mmCIF file with all atom_site columns, C-alpha atoms in Angstrom:
data_model
loop_
_atom_site.group_PDB
_atom_site.id
_atom_site.type_symbol
_atom_site.label_atom_id
_atom_site.label_alt_id
_atom_site.label_comp_id
_atom_site.label_asym_id
_atom_site.label_entity_id
_atom_site.label_seq_id
_atom_site.pdbx_PDB_ins_code
_atom_site.Cartn_x
_atom_site.Cartn_y
_atom_site.Cartn_z
_atom_site.occupancy
_atom_site.B_iso_or_equiv
_atom_site.pdbx_formal_charge
_atom_site.auth_seq_id
_atom_site.auth_comp_id
_atom_site.auth_asym_id
_atom_site.auth_atom_id
_atom_site.pdbx_PDB_model_num
ATOM 1   C CA . ALA A 1 1   ? 107.537 80.624  113.501 1.00 79.00 ? 1   ALA A CA 1
ATOM 2   C CA . GLN A 1 2   ? 104.551 78.782  114.851 1.00 86.00 ? 2   GLN A CA 1
ATOM 3   C CA . SER A 1 3   ? 100.822 79.390  114.727 1.00 92.00 ? 3   SER A CA 1
ATOM 4   C CA . VAL A 1 4   ? 97.560  77.689  115.523 1.00 95.00 ? 4   VAL A CA 1
ATOM 5   C CA . THR A 1 5   ? 94.194  77.986  113.806 1.00 96.00 ? 5   THR A CA 1
ATOM 6   C CA . GLN A 1 6   ? 91.050  76.714  115.456 1.00 97.00 ? 6   GLN A CA 1
ATOM 7   C CA . LEU A 1 7   ? 88.203  76.374  112.984 1.00 93.00 ? 7   LEU A CA 1
ATOM 8   C CA . GLY A 1 8   ? 84.909  77.436  114.493 1.00 92.00 ? 8   GLY A CA 1
ATOM 9   C CA . SER A 1 9   ? 84.732  79.787  117.436 1.00 94.00 ? 9   SER A CA 1
ATOM 10  C CA . HIS A 1 10  ? 81.562  78.058  118.634 1.00 97.00 ? 10  HIS A CA 1
ATOM 11  C CA . VAL A 1 11  ? 80.476  74.438  118.283 1.00 97.00 ? 11  VAL A CA 1
ATOM 12  C CA . SER A 1 12  ? 77.145  73.115  119.538 1.00 97.00 ? 12  SER A CA 1
ATOM 13  C CA . VAL A 1 13  ? 76.307  69.420  119.795 1.00 97.00 ? 13  VAL A CA 1
ATOM 14  C CA . SER A 1 14  ? 73.578  67.362  121.404 1.00 97.00 ? 14  SER A CA 1
ATOM 15  C CA . GLU A 1 15  ? 74.251  65.379  124.543 1.00 97.00 ? 15  GLU A CA 1
ATOM 16  C CA . GLY A 1 16  ? 75.510  61.944  123.502 1.00 97.00 ? 16  GLY A CA 1
ATOM 17  C CA . ALA A 1 17  ? 76.684  63.117  120.081 1.00 98.00 ? 17  ALA A CA 1
ATOM 18  C CA . LEU A 1 18  ? 80.224  63.101  118.730 1.00 98.00 ? 18  LEU A CA 1
ATOM 19  C CA . VAL A 1 19  ? 82.387  66.082  119.626 1.00 98.00 ? 19  VAL A CA 1
ATOM 20  C CA . LEU A 1 20  ? 84.897  67.270  117.011 1.00 98.00 ? 20  LEU A CA 1
ATOM 21  C CA . LEU A 1 21  ? 86.963  70.406  117.583 1.00 98.00 ? 21  LEU A CA 1
ATOM 22  C CA . ARG A 1 22  ? 89.377  71.309  114.810 1.00 98.00 ? 22  ARG A CA 1
ATOM 23  C CA . CYS A 1 23  ? 92.930  72.538  115.148 1.00 97.00 ? 23  CYS A CA 1
ATOM 24  C CA . ASN A 1 24  ? 95.504  73.148  112.442 1.00 97.00 ? 24  ASN A CA 1
ATOM 25  C CA . TYR A 1 25  ? 99.035  74.234  113.205 1.00 95.00 ? 25  TYR A CA 1
ATOM 26  C CA . SER A 1 26  ? 102.040 75.674  111.473 1.00 93.00 ? 26  SER A CA 1
ATOM 27  C CA . SER A 1 27  ? 105.515 74.948  112.754 1.00 87.00 ? 27  SER A CA 1
ATOM 28  C CA . SER A 1 28  ? 109.013 75.137  111.309 1.00 83.00 ? 28  SER A CA 1
ATOM 29  C CA . VAL A 1 29  ? 110.225 72.506  113.787 1.00 82.00 ? 29  VAL A CA 1
ATOM 30  C CA . PRO A 1 30  ? 108.743 69.222  114.998 1.00 84.00 ? 30  PRO A CA 1
ATOM 31  C CA . PRO A 1 31  ? 105.877 70.364  117.194 1.00 89.00 ? 31  PRO A CA 1
ATOM 32  C CA . TYR A 1 32  ? 104.555 69.575  120.588 1.00 92.00 ? 32  TYR A CA 1
ATOM 33  C CA . LEU A 1 33  ? 100.773 69.975  120.540 1.00 95.00 ? 33  LEU A CA 1
ATOM 34  C CA . PHE A 1 34  ? 98.309  70.482  123.363 1.00 96.00 ? 34  PHE A CA 1
ATOM 35  C CA . TRP A 1 35  ? 94.626  70.818  124.088 1.00 97.00 ? 35  TRP A CA 1
ATOM 36  C CA . TYR A 1 36  ? 93.560  72.784  127.134 1.00 97.00 ? 36  TYR A CA 1
ATOM 37  C CA . VAL A 1 37  ? 90.067  73.251  128.590 1.00 97.00 ? 37  VAL A CA 1
ATOM 38  C CA . GLN A 1 38  ? 88.835  76.331  130.425 1.00 95.00 ? 38  GLN A CA 1
ATOM 39  C CA . TYR A 1 39  ? 85.659  76.324  132.493 1.00 92.00 ? 39  TYR A CA 1
ATOM 40  C CA . PRO A 1 40  ? 83.988  79.661  133.303 1.00 88.00 ? 40  PRO A CA 1
ATOM 41  C CA . ASN A 1 41  ? 86.018  81.848  135.632 1.00 84.00 ? 41  ASN A CA 1
ATOM 42  C CA . GLN A 1 42  ? 88.811  79.302  135.868 1.00 87.00 ? 42  GLN A CA 1
ATOM 43  C CA . GLY A 1 43  ? 92.301  78.889  134.502 1.00 89.00 ? 43  GLY A CA 1
ATOM 44  C CA . LEU A 1 44  ? 93.258  76.487  131.738 1.00 94.00 ? 44  LEU A CA 1
ATOM 45  C CA . GLN A 1 45  ? 93.687  72.787  132.431 1.00 95.00 ? 45  GLN A CA 1
ATOM 46  C CA . LEU A 1 46  ? 95.599  70.360  130.239 1.00 95.00 ? 46  LEU A CA 1
ATOM 47  C CA . LEU A 1 47  ? 93.397  67.788  128.471 1.00 96.00 ? 47  LEU A CA 1
ATOM 48  C CA . LEU A 1 48  ? 96.096  66.008  126.504 1.00 95.00 ? 48  LEU A CA 1
ATOM 49  C CA . LYS A 1 49  ? 99.423  66.502  124.757 1.00 93.00 ? 49  LYS A CA 1
ATOM 50  C CA . TYR A 1 50  ? 101.385 65.139  121.814 1.00 93.00 ? 50  TYR A CA 1
ATOM 51  C CA . THR A 1 51  ? 105.157 65.069  122.272 1.00 89.00 ? 51  THR A CA 1
ATOM 52  C CA . SER A 1 52  ? 106.338 62.942  119.326 1.00 78.00 ? 52  SER A CA 1
ATOM 53  C CA . ALA A 1 53  ? 105.396 59.529  120.694 1.00 78.00 ? 53  ALA A CA 1
ATOM 54  C CA . ALA A 1 54  ? 102.111 57.855  119.671 1.00 86.00 ? 54  ALA A CA 1
ATOM 55  C CA . THR A 1 55  ? 100.118 59.896  117.155 1.00 90.00 ? 55  THR A CA 1
ATOM 56  C CA . LEU A 1 56  ? 96.792  59.037  118.817 1.00 94.00 ? 56  LEU A CA 1
ATOM 57  C CA . VAL A 1 57  ? 96.762  60.655  122.221 1.00 95.00 ? 57  VAL A CA 1
ATOM 58  C CA . LYS A 1 58  ? 94.219  59.936  124.934 1.00 95.00 ? 58  LYS A CA 1
ATOM 59  C CA . GLY A 1 59  ? 93.444  62.506  127.567 1.00 94.00 ? 59  GLY A CA 1
ATOM 60  C CA . ILE A 1 60  ? 91.193  63.102  130.510 1.00 93.00 ? 60  ILE A CA 1
ATOM 61  C CA . ASN A 1 61  ? 87.385  62.977  130.454 1.00 93.00 ? 61  ASN A CA 1
ATOM 62  C CA . GLY A 1 62  ? 87.269  60.639  127.448 1.00 96.00 ? 62  GLY A CA 1
ATOM 63  C CA . PHE A 1 63  ? 88.864  63.052  124.982 1.00 97.00 ? 63  PHE A CA 1
ATOM 64  C CA . GLU A 1 64  ? 91.448  62.053  122.416 1.00 97.00 ? 64  GLU A CA 1
ATOM 65  C CA . ALA A 1 65  ? 93.320  63.707  119.557 1.00 97.00 ? 65  ALA A CA 1
ATOM 66  C CA . GLU A 1 66  ? 95.252  62.456  116.563 1.00 95.00 ? 66  GLU A CA 1
ATOM 67  C CA . PHE A 1 67  ? 98.403  64.090  115.233 1.00 95.00 ? 67  PHE A CA 1
ATOM 68  C CA . LYS A 1 68  ? 98.364  64.089  111.432 1.00 94.00 ? 68  LYS A CA 1
ATOM 69  C CA . LYS A 1 69  ? 101.582 65.513  110.071 1.00 92.00 ? 69  LYS A CA 1
ATOM 70  C CA . SER A 1 70  ? 100.468 65.395  106.438 1.00 92.00 ? 70  SER A CA 1
ATOM 71  C CA . GLU A 1 71  ? 97.417  67.500  107.272 1.00 94.00 ? 71  GLU A CA 1
ATOM 72  C CA . THR A 1 72  ? 99.143  69.608  109.969 1.00 94.00 ? 72  THR A CA 1
ATOM 73  C CA . SER A 1 73  ? 96.162  68.882  112.169 1.00 96.00 ? 73  SER A CA 1
ATOM 74  C CA . PHE A 1 74  ? 95.500  67.902  115.752 1.00 97.00 ? 74  PHE A CA 1
ATOM 75  C CA . HIS A 1 75  ? 91.714  67.632  116.034 1.00 98.00 ? 75  HIS A CA 1
ATOM 76  C CA . LEU A 1 76  ? 90.081  66.872  119.378 1.00 98.00 ? 76  LEU A CA 1
ATOM 77  C CA . THR A 1 77  ? 87.306  64.286  119.592 1.00 98.00 ? 77  THR A CA 1
ATOM 78  C CA . LYS A 1 78  ? 85.031  62.641  122.108 1.00 98.00 ? 78  LYS A CA 1
ATOM 79  C CA . PRO A 1 79  ? 82.589  59.887  121.084 1.00 97.00 ? 79  PRO A CA 1
ATOM 80  C CA . SER A 1 80  ? 79.728  60.981  123.322 1.00 97.00 ? 80  SER A CA 1
ATOM 81  C CA . ALA A 1 81  ? 79.248  64.505  124.652 1.00 97.00 ? 81  ALA A CA 1
ATOM 82  C CA . HIS A 1 82  ? 78.216  65.120  128.229 1.00 96.00 ? 82  HIS A CA 1
ATOM 83  C CA . MET A 1 83  ? 76.678  68.277  129.639 1.00 96.00 ? 83  MET A CA 1
ATOM 84  C CA . SER A 1 84  ? 79.781  68.776  131.777 1.00 95.00 ? 84  SER A CA 1
ATOM 85  C CA . ASP A 1 85  ? 81.919  69.113  128.617 1.00 96.00 ? 85  ASP A CA 1
ATOM 86  C CA . ALA A 1 86  ? 80.537  72.607  127.995 1.00 97.00 ? 86  ALA A CA 1
ATOM 87  C CA . ALA A 1 87  ? 83.596  74.871  128.171 1.00 97.00 ? 87  ALA A CA 1
ATOM 88  C CA . GLU A 1 88  ? 86.174  76.741  126.099 1.00 97.00 ? 88  GLU A CA 1
ATOM 89  C CA . TYR A 1 89  ? 88.832  74.617  124.420 1.00 98.00 ? 89  TYR A CA 1
ATOM 90  C CA . PHE A 1 90  ? 92.232  75.867  123.327 1.00 97.00 ? 90  PHE A CA 1
ATOM 91  C CA . CYS A 1 91  ? 94.738  74.222  121.037 1.00 97.00 ? 91  CYS A CA 1
ATOM 92  C CA . ALA A 1 92  ? 98.415  75.148  121.521 1.00 96.00 ? 92  ALA A CA 1
ATOM 93  C CA . VAL A 1 93  ? 101.724 74.453  119.788 1.00 94.00 ? 93  VAL A CA 1
ATOM 94  C CA . SER A 1 94  ? 105.328 74.684  120.855 1.00 91.00 ? 94  SER A CA 1
ATOM 95  C CA . GLY A 1 95  ? 108.675 73.343  119.785 1.00 86.00 ? 95  GLY A CA 1
ATOM 96  C CA . SER A 1 96  ? 110.371 70.517  121.620 1.00 80.00 ? 96  SER A CA 1
ATOM 97  C CA . SER A 1 97  ? 113.094 72.533  123.311 1.00 78.00 ? 97  SER A CA 1
ATOM 98  C CA . SER A 1 98  ? 112.819 74.324  126.622 1.00 74.00 ? 98  SER A CA 1
ATOM 99  C CA . ALA A 1 99  ? 113.410 77.644  124.840 1.00 76.00 ? 99  ALA A CA 1
ATOM 100 C CA . SER A 1 100 ? 110.288 77.235  122.696 1.00 82.00 ? 100 SER A CA 1
ATOM 101 C CA . LYS A 1 101 ? 107.379 79.625  122.820 1.00 85.00 ? 101 LYS A CA 1
ATOM 102 C CA . ILE A 1 102 ? 103.948 78.172  123.468 1.00 91.00 ? 102 ILE A CA 1
ATOM 103 C CA . ILE A 1 103 ? 101.355 79.637  121.090 1.00 93.00 ? 103 ILE A CA 1
ATOM 104 C CA . PHE A 1 104 ? 97.626  79.322  121.776 1.00 95.00 ? 104 PHE A CA 1
ATOM 105 C CA . GLY A 1 105 ? 94.754  79.338  119.344 1.00 96.00 ? 105 GLY A CA 1
ATOM 106 C CA . SER A 1 106 ? 91.803  81.670  119.791 1.00 96.00 ? 106 SER A CA 1
ATOM 107 C CA . GLY A 1 107 ? 89.633  78.976  121.294 1.00 97.00 ? 107 GLY A CA 1
ATOM 108 C CA . THR A 1 108 ? 86.406  77.108  120.528 1.00 97.00 ? 108 THR A CA 1
ATOM 109 C CA . ARG A 1 109 ? 83.420  77.372  122.798 1.00 97.00 ? 109 ARG A CA 1
ATOM 110 C CA . LEU A 1 110 ? 81.636  74.043  123.091 1.00 97.00 ? 110 LEU A CA 1
ATOM 111 C CA . SER A 1 111 ? 77.940  74.058  123.972 1.00 97.00 ? 111 SER A CA 1
ATOM 112 C CA . ILE A 1 112 ? 75.953  70.911  124.734 1.00 97.00 ? 112 ILE A CA 1
ATOM 113 C CA . ARG A 1 113 ? 72.231  70.742  123.938 1.00 96.00 ? 113 ARG A CA 1
ATOM 114 C CA . PRO A 1 114 ? 70.086  68.554  126.225 1.00 94.00 ? 114 PRO A CA 1
ATOM 115 C CA . GLU B 2 1   ? 100.159 69.599  146.166 1.00 70.00 ? 1   GLU B CA 1
ATOM 116 C CA . ALA B 2 2   ? 98.946  73.173  145.934 1.00 83.00 ? 2   ALA B CA 1
ATOM 117 C CA . GLY B 2 3   ? 98.343  74.603  142.479 1.00 93.00 ? 3   GLY B CA 1
ATOM 118 C CA . VAL B 2 4   ? 99.259  78.005  141.098 1.00 96.00 ? 4   VAL B CA 1
ATOM 119 C CA . VAL B 2 5   ? 97.784  80.684  143.348 1.00 97.00 ? 5   VAL B CA 1
ATOM 120 C CA . GLN B 2 6   ? 96.827  84.115  142.069 1.00 97.00 ? 6   GLN B CA 1
ATOM 121 C CA . SER B 2 7   ? 95.401  87.152  143.786 1.00 97.00 ? 7   SER B CA 1
ATOM 122 C CA . PRO B 2 8   ? 93.244  89.087  143.628 1.00 97.00 ? 8   PRO B CA 1
ATOM 123 C CA . ARG B 2 9   ? 90.665  87.125  141.638 1.00 96.00 ? 9   ARG B CA 1
ATOM 124 C CA . TYR B 2 10  ? 88.811  90.281  140.696 1.00 97.00 ? 10  TYR B CA 1
ATOM 125 C CA . LYS B 2 11  ? 89.848  93.919  140.615 1.00 97.00 ? 11  LYS B CA 1
ATOM 126 C CA . ILE B 2 12  ? 87.897  96.988  139.532 1.00 98.00 ? 12  ILE B CA 1
ATOM 127 C CA . ILE B 2 13  ? 89.750  100.268 139.204 1.00 97.00 ? 13  ILE B CA 1
ATOM 128 C CA . GLU B 2 14  ? 89.385  103.582 137.459 1.00 97.00 ? 14  GLU B CA 1
ATOM 129 C CA . LYS B 2 15  ? 91.599  104.428 134.539 1.00 96.00 ? 15  LYS B CA 1
ATOM 130 C CA . LYS B 2 16  ? 94.983  105.934 135.362 1.00 96.00 ? 16  LYS B CA 1
ATOM 131 C CA . GLN B 2 17  ? 95.079  104.070 138.682 1.00 97.00 ? 17  GLN B CA 1
ATOM 132 C CA . PRO B 2 18  ? 97.796  101.493 139.409 1.00 97.00 ? 18  PRO B CA 1
ATOM 133 C CA . VAL B 2 19  ? 97.091  97.807  139.940 1.00 98.00 ? 19  VAL B CA 1
ATOM 134 C CA . ALA B 2 20  ? 99.196  94.809  140.914 1.00 98.00 ? 20  ALA B CA 1
ATOM 135 C CA . PHE B 2 21  ? 98.662  91.072  140.590 1.00 98.00 ? 21  PHE B CA 1
ATOM 136 C CA . TRP B 2 22  ? 100.458 88.405  142.557 1.00 98.00 ? 22  TRP B CA 1
ATOM 137 C CA . CYS B 2 23  ? 101.273 84.832  141.630 1.00 97.00 ? 23  CYS B CA 1
ATOM 138 C CA . ASN B 2 24  ? 102.745 81.935  143.595 1.00 96.00 ? 24  ASN B CA 1
ATOM 139 C CA . PRO B 2 25  ? 103.720 79.036  141.311 1.00 96.00 ? 25  PRO B CA 1
ATOM 140 C CA . ILE B 2 26  ? 103.733 75.336  142.095 1.00 94.00 ? 26  ILE B CA 1
ATOM 141 C CA . SER B 2 27  ? 106.601 74.463  144.405 1.00 91.00 ? 27  SER B CA 1
ATOM 142 C CA . GLY B 2 28  ? 109.689 73.456  142.452 1.00 88.00 ? 28  GLY B CA 1
ATOM 143 C CA . HIS B 2 29  ? 108.568 74.957  139.149 1.00 90.00 ? 29  HIS B CA 1
ATOM 144 C CA . ASN B 2 30  ? 111.393 77.178  137.990 1.00 89.00 ? 30  ASN B CA 1
ATOM 145 C CA . THR B 2 31  ? 109.555 78.669  135.023 1.00 91.00 ? 31  THR B CA 1
ATOM 146 C CA . LEU B 2 32  ? 106.806 81.224  135.504 1.00 94.00 ? 32  LEU B CA 1
ATOM 147 C CA . TYR B 2 33  ? 104.630 82.886  132.863 1.00 95.00 ? 33  TYR B CA 1
ATOM 148 C CA . TRP B 2 34  ? 102.243 85.815  132.812 1.00 97.00 ? 34  TRP B CA 1
ATOM 149 C CA . TYR B 2 35  ? 99.603  85.656  130.089 1.00 97.00 ? 35  TYR B CA 1
ATOM 150 C CA . LEU B 2 36  ? 96.972  88.156  128.995 1.00 97.00 ? 36  LEU B CA 1
ATOM 151 C CA . GLN B 2 37  ? 93.593  86.767  127.993 1.00 95.00 ? 37  GLN B CA 1
ATOM 152 C CA . ASN B 2 38  ? 91.117  89.083  126.321 1.00 95.00 ? 38  ASN B CA 1
ATOM 153 C CA . LEU B 2 39  ? 87.466  88.098  126.150 1.00 90.00 ? 39  LEU B CA 1
ATOM 154 C CA . GLY B 2 40  ? 86.909  85.348  123.613 1.00 88.00 ? 40  GLY B CA 1
ATOM 155 C CA . GLN B 2 41  ? 90.610  84.975  122.871 1.00 91.00 ? 41  GLN B CA 1
ATOM 156 C CA . GLY B 2 42  ? 93.420  82.608  123.726 1.00 93.00 ? 42  GLY B CA 1
ATOM 157 C CA . PRO B 2 43  ? 96.159  83.496  126.189 1.00 95.00 ? 43  PRO B CA 1
ATOM 158 C CA . GLU B 2 44  ? 98.970  85.720  124.905 1.00 95.00 ? 44  GLU B CA 1
ATOM 159 C CA . LEU B 2 45  ? 102.364 85.660  126.580 1.00 95.00 ? 45  LEU B CA 1
ATOM 160 C CA . LEU B 2 46  ? 103.438 88.817  128.385 1.00 96.00 ? 46  LEU B CA 1
ATOM 161 C CA . ILE B 2 47  ? 106.584 87.586  130.091 1.00 96.00 ? 47  ILE B CA 1
ATOM 162 C CA . ARG B 2 48  ? 108.394 84.348  130.919 1.00 94.00 ? 48  ARG B CA 1
ATOM 163 C CA . TYR B 2 49  ? 110.798 83.860  133.811 1.00 93.00 ? 49  TYR B CA 1
ATOM 164 C CA . GLU B 2 50  ? 113.421 81.181  134.279 1.00 90.00 ? 50  GLU B CA 1
ATOM 165 C CA . ASN B 2 51  ? 114.081 81.447  138.011 1.00 90.00 ? 51  ASN B CA 1
ATOM 166 C CA . GLU B 2 52  ? 114.706 85.195  138.596 1.00 91.00 ? 52  GLU B CA 1
ATOM 167 C CA . GLU B 2 53  ? 115.572 86.001  134.985 1.00 92.00 ? 53  GLU B CA 1
ATOM 168 C CA . ALA B 2 54  ? 113.046 87.389  132.518 1.00 93.00 ? 54  ALA B CA 1
ATOM 169 C CA . VAL B 2 55  ? 114.012 85.393  129.417 1.00 91.00 ? 55  VAL B CA 1
ATOM 170 C CA . ASP B 2 56  ? 111.178 86.592  127.183 1.00 91.00 ? 56  ASP B CA 1
ATOM 171 C CA . ASP B 2 57  ? 109.499 89.953  127.775 1.00 93.00 ? 57  ASP B CA 1
ATOM 172 C CA . SER B 2 58  ? 109.184 90.955  124.138 1.00 91.00 ? 58  SER B CA 1
ATOM 173 C CA . GLN B 2 59  ? 105.385 91.251  124.370 1.00 92.00 ? 59  GLN B CA 1
ATOM 174 C CA . LEU B 2 60  ? 105.301 93.193  127.630 1.00 94.00 ? 60  LEU B CA 1
ATOM 175 C CA . PRO B 2 61  ? 104.245 96.850  127.091 1.00 93.00 ? 61  PRO B CA 1
ATOM 176 C CA . LYS B 2 62  ? 107.089 98.296  129.081 1.00 92.00 ? 62  LYS B CA 1
ATOM 177 C CA . ASP B 2 63  ? 105.772 101.831 129.169 1.00 95.00 ? 63  ASP B CA 1
ATOM 178 C CA . ARG B 2 64  ? 103.081 100.845 131.667 1.00 96.00 ? 64  ARG B CA 1
ATOM 179 C CA . PHE B 2 65  ? 103.644 97.204  132.599 1.00 97.00 ? 65  PHE B CA 1
ATOM 180 C CA . SER B 2 66  ? 106.340 95.838  134.853 1.00 97.00 ? 66  SER B CA 1
ATOM 181 C CA . ALA B 2 67  ? 106.980 92.489  136.472 1.00 97.00 ? 67  ALA B CA 1
ATOM 182 C CA . GLU B 2 68  ? 109.353 91.035  138.994 1.00 96.00 ? 68  GLU B CA 1
ATOM 183 C CA . ARG B 2 69  ? 110.301 87.686  140.437 1.00 95.00 ? 69  ARG B CA 1
ATOM 184 C CA . LEU B 2 70  ? 112.924 88.655  142.930 1.00 83.00 ? 70  LEU B CA 1
ATOM 185 C CA . LYS B 2 71  ? 113.709 85.347  144.648 1.00 87.00 ? 71  LYS B CA 1
ATOM 186 C CA . GLY B 2 72  ? 112.748 83.071  141.799 1.00 84.00 ? 72  GLY B CA 1
ATOM 187 C CA . VAL B 2 73  ? 109.524 81.979  143.471 1.00 91.00 ? 73  VAL B CA 1
ATOM 188 C CA . ASP B 2 74  ? 106.486 84.253  143.518 1.00 95.00 ? 74  ASP B CA 1
ATOM 189 C CA . SER B 2 75  ? 105.960 87.083  141.080 1.00 97.00 ? 75  SER B CA 1
ATOM 190 C CA . THR B 2 76  ? 104.149 90.397  140.775 1.00 97.00 ? 76  THR B CA 1
ATOM 191 C CA . LEU B 2 77  ? 102.770 92.013  137.632 1.00 98.00 ? 77  LEU B CA 1
ATOM 192 C CA . LYS B 2 78  ? 102.047 95.721  137.804 1.00 98.00 ? 78  LYS B CA 1
ATOM 193 C CA . ILE B 2 79  ? 100.213 98.139  135.548 1.00 97.00 ? 79  ILE B CA 1
ATOM 194 C CA . GLN B 2 80  ? 100.682 101.854 136.048 1.00 97.00 ? 80  GLN B CA 1
ATOM 195 C CA . PRO B 2 81  ? 98.690  103.697 134.896 1.00 96.00 ? 81  PRO B CA 1
ATOM 196 C CA . ALA B 2 82  ? 95.879  101.405 133.813 1.00 96.00 ? 82  ALA B CA 1
ATOM 197 C CA . GLU B 2 83  ? 93.948  102.141 130.625 1.00 96.00 ? 83  GLU B CA 1
ATOM 198 C CA . LEU B 2 84  ? 90.471  101.062 129.541 1.00 96.00 ? 84  LEU B CA 1
ATOM 199 C CA . GLY B 2 85  ? 91.987  98.579  127.094 1.00 95.00 ? 85  GLY B CA 1
ATOM 200 C CA . ASP B 2 86  ? 93.760  96.745  129.906 1.00 97.00 ? 86  ASP B CA 1
ATOM 201 C CA . SER B 2 87  ? 90.483  95.169  131.007 1.00 97.00 ? 87  SER B CA 1
ATOM 202 C CA . ALA B 2 88  ? 91.174  91.458  130.655 1.00 97.00 ? 88  ALA B CA 1
ATOM 203 C CA . VAL B 2 89  ? 92.107  88.351  132.605 1.00 96.00 ? 89  VAL B CA 1
ATOM 204 C CA . TYR B 2 90  ? 95.733  88.059  133.672 1.00 97.00 ? 90  TYR B CA 1
ATOM 205 C CA . LEU B 2 91  ? 96.779  84.439  133.934 1.00 96.00 ? 91  LEU B CA 1
ATOM 206 C CA . CYS B 2 92  ? 99.820  83.108  135.696 1.00 97.00 ? 92  CYS B CA 1
ATOM 207 C CA . ALA B 2 93  ? 101.241 79.703  134.834 1.00 95.00 ? 93  ALA B CA 1
ATOM 208 C CA . SER B 2 94  ? 104.232 77.660  135.870 1.00 94.00 ? 94  SER B CA 1
ATOM 209 C CA . SER B 2 95  ? 106.099 74.651  134.565 1.00 90.00 ? 95  SER B CA 1
ATOM 210 C CA . PRO B 2 96  ? 109.027 72.450  135.585 1.00 83.00 ? 96  PRO B CA 1
ATOM 211 C CA . ARG B 2 97  ? 110.770 73.604  132.423 1.00 64.00 ? 97  ARG B CA 1
ATOM 212 C CA . GLY B 2 98  ? 114.320 73.133  131.398 1.00 58.00 ? 98  GLY B CA 1
ATOM 213 C CA . GLY B 2 99  ? 116.638 70.385  130.250 1.00 55.00 ? 99  GLY B CA 1
ATOM 214 C CA . GLN B 2 100 ? 115.379 66.856  130.448 1.00 56.00 ? 100 GLN B CA 1
ATOM 215 C CA . THR B 2 101 ? 112.164 67.808  132.213 1.00 62.00 ? 101 THR B CA 1
ATOM 216 C CA . TYR B 2 102 ? 110.618 69.915  129.423 1.00 69.00 ? 102 TYR B CA 1
ATOM 217 C CA . THR B 2 103 ? 107.197 68.615  128.441 1.00 78.00 ? 103 THR B CA 1
ATOM 218 C CA . GLY B 2 104 ? 105.626 71.887  127.393 1.00 82.00 ? 104 GLY B CA 1
ATOM 219 C CA . GLU B 2 105 ? 102.792 71.444  129.882 1.00 89.00 ? 105 GLU B CA 1
ATOM 220 C CA . LEU B 2 106 ? 101.678 74.588  131.677 1.00 92.00 ? 106 LEU B CA 1
ATOM 221 C CA . PHE B 2 107 ? 99.894  74.689  135.015 1.00 94.00 ? 107 PHE B CA 1
ATOM 222 C CA . PHE B 2 108 ? 97.593  77.703  135.234 1.00 96.00 ? 108 PHE B CA 1
ATOM 223 C CA . GLY B 2 109 ? 96.167  79.658  138.104 1.00 96.00 ? 109 GLY B CA 1
ATOM 224 C CA . GLU B 2 110 ? 92.535  80.771  138.099 1.00 95.00 ? 110 GLU B CA 1
ATOM 225 C CA . GLY B 2 111 ? 93.434  84.229  136.827 1.00 95.00 ? 111 GLY B CA 1
ATOM 226 C CA . SER B 2 112 ? 92.924  87.801  137.935 1.00 97.00 ? 112 SER B CA 1
ATOM 227 C CA . ARG B 2 113 ? 90.092  89.571  136.167 1.00 96.00 ? 113 ARG B CA 1
ATOM 228 C CA . LEU B 2 114 ? 90.722  93.302  135.767 1.00 98.00 ? 114 LEU B CA 1
ATOM 229 C CA . THR B 2 115 ? 88.016  95.806  134.944 1.00 97.00 ? 115 THR B CA 1
ATOM 230 C CA . VAL B 2 116 ? 89.123  99.357  134.202 1.00 97.00 ? 116 VAL B CA 1
ATOM 231 C CA . LEU B 2 117 ? 86.362  101.977 134.340 1.00 96.00 ? 117 LEU B CA 1
#
């Protein structure tokens, strides 16, 4: 069985500050891990994914995430927040086979203060 | 390349009425998903299709929900009759899943927001 826990339903940072969104996962098989972003009234868009290659993954819009097996974590970071980063962010986990289910976390809403 | 197309974007109905949502996936994507997204929550899988076959419908409330993907391309999700608790966003996604091409990445449409009064 797999699950995802996103710590903090709402995170607020100042423009230019570090963004850190936390994600912990549980998986009985080697996981694939994803971060998706959802802007208001839109569908989800992939930010980045980990599929068992490099543990530090770089995505779009300056975001990156590091897979830490010992901590079962896949936290999302960005060095300097921009107003356009305000959105809902979802962490997701699946197995590595095509039969795997993809499980989403409950999301973290990121707000940016001017 | 066109993305996943869903319609309608918004639908308001009274309880006990039927409603249907349509989805056209990205060309060549053999796997299609319908997700339910309640306010402030992550997407929850309702049904997954591999071509025409529903390979995972374990979370689909079959007493009132039905789905079809007759020719393995576009799909329709129906609710009959709708209840107040069905108010949510219904997301469709597709992926080029299967065999060597599995990456786990989903491509989402913009969703259909349902309000049941």
